[in-house]
PDB file of C-alpha atoms in Angstrom:
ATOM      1  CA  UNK R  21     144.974-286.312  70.066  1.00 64.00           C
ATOM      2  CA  UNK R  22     147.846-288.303  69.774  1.00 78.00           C
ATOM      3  CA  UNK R  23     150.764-285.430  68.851  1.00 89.00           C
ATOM      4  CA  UNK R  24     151.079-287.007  65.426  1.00 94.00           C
ATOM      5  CA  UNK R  25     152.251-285.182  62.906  1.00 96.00           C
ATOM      6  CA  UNK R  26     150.529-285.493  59.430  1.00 96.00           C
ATOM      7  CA  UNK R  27     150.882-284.053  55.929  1.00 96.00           C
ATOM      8  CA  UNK R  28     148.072-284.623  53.266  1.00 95.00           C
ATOM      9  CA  UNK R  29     147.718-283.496  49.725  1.00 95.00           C
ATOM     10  CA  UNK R  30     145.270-284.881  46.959  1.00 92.00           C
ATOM     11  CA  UNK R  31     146.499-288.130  46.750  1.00 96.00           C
ATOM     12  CA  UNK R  32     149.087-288.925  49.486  1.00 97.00           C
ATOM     13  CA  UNK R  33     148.998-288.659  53.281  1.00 98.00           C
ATOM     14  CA  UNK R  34     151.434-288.987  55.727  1.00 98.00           C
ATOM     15  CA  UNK R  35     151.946-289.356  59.170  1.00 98.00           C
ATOM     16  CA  UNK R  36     154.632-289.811  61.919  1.00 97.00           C
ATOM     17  CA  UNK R  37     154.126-290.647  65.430  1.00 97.00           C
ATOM     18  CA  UNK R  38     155.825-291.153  68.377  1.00 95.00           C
ATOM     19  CA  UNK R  39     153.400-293.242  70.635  1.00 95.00           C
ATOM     20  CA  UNK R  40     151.986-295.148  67.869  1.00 95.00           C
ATOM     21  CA  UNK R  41     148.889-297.225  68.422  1.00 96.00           C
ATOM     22  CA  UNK R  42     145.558-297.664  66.440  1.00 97.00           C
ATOM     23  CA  UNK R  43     144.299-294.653  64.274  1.00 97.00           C
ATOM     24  CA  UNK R  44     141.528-293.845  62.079  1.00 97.00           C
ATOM     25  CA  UNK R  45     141.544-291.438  59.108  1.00 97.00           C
ATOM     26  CA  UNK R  46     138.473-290.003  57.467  1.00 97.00           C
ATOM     27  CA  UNK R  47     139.282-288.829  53.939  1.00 96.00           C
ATOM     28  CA  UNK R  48     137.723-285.883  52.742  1.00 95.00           C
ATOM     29  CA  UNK R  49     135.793-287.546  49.435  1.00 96.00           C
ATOM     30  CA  UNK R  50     135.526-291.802  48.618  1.00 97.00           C
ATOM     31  CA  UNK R  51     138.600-292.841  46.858  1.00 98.00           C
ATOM     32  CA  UNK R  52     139.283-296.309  45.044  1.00 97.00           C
ATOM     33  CA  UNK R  53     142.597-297.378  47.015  1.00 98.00           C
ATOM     34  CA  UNK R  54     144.431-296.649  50.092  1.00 98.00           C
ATOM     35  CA  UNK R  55     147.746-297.924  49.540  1.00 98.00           C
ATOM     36  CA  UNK R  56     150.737-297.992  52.382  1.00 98.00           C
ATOM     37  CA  UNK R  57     153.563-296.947  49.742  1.00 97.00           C
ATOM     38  CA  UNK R  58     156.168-298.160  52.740  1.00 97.00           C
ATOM     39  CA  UNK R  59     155.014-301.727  53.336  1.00 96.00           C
ATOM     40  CA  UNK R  60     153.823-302.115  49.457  1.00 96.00           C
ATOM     41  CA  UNK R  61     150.312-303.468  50.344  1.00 96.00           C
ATOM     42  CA  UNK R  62     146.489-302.246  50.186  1.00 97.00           C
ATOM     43  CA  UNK R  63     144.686-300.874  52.873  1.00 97.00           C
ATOM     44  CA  UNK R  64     141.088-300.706  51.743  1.00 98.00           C
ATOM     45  CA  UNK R  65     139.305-300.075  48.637  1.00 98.00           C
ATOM     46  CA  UNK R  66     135.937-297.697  47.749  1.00 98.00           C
ATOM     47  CA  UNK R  67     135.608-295.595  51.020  1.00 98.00           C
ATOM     48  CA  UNK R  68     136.656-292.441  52.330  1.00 98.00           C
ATOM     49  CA  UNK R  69     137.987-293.667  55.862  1.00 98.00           C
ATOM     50  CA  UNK R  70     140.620-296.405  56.930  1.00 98.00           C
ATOM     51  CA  UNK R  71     142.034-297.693  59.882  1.00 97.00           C
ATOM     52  CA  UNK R  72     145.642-299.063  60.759  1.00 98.00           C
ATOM     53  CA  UNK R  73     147.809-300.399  63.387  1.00 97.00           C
ATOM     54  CA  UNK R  74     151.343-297.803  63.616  1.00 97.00           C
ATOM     55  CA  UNK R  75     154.169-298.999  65.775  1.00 96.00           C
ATOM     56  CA  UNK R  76     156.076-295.944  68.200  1.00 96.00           C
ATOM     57  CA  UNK R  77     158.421-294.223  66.567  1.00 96.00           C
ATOM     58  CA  UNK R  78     157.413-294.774  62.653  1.00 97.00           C
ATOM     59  CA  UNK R  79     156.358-293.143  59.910  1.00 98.00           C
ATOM     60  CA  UNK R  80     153.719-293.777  57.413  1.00 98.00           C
ATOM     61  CA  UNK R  81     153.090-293.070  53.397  1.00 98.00           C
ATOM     62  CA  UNK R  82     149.449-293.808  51.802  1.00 98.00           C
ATOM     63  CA  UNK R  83     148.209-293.066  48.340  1.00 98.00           C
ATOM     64  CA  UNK R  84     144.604-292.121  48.464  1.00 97.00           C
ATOM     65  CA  UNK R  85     143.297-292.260  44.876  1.00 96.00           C
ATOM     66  CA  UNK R  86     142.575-293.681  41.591  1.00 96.00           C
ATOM     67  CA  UNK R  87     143.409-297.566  41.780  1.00 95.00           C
ATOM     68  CA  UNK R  88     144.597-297.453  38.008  1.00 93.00           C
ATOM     69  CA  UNK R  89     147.915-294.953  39.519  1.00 92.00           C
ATOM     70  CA  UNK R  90     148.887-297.926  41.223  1.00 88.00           C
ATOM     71  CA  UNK R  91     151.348-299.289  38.500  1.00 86.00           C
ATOM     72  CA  UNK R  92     152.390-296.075  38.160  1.00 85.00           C
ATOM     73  CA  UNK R  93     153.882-295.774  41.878  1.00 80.00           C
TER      74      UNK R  93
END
């Protein structure tokens, strides 16, 4: 329990923290792409959990679906 703050929906999750630090998020079903809309780069592929790095005082945008959306983005 970090006092983050997160939003999720189908497809995108977000989070914003204050003391930043490693975190690791279990998705509710497998997905094909974790993307970090922010920073433009993918996270993992074919799994329902993921783990990243988030500096203090940041926010944080990931697509969690379909890899074919991408272009769409």
């Amino acid at each position: 329990d970090h006092g983050d703050v997160l939003s999720v929906s189908r497809e995108l999750l977000s989070v914003h923290t204050v003391s930043g630090g490693l975190r690791r998020f279990r998705l509710p079903r497998k997905v094909e792409v974790i993307y970090d809309l922010f920073n433009r780069k993918v996270i993992a592929r074919d799994t329902d959990n993921f783990e990243v790095f988030l500096p203090p005082v940041s926010s944080s945008l990931y697509y969690t679906g379909d890899a074919s959306r991408l272009s769409l983005l």
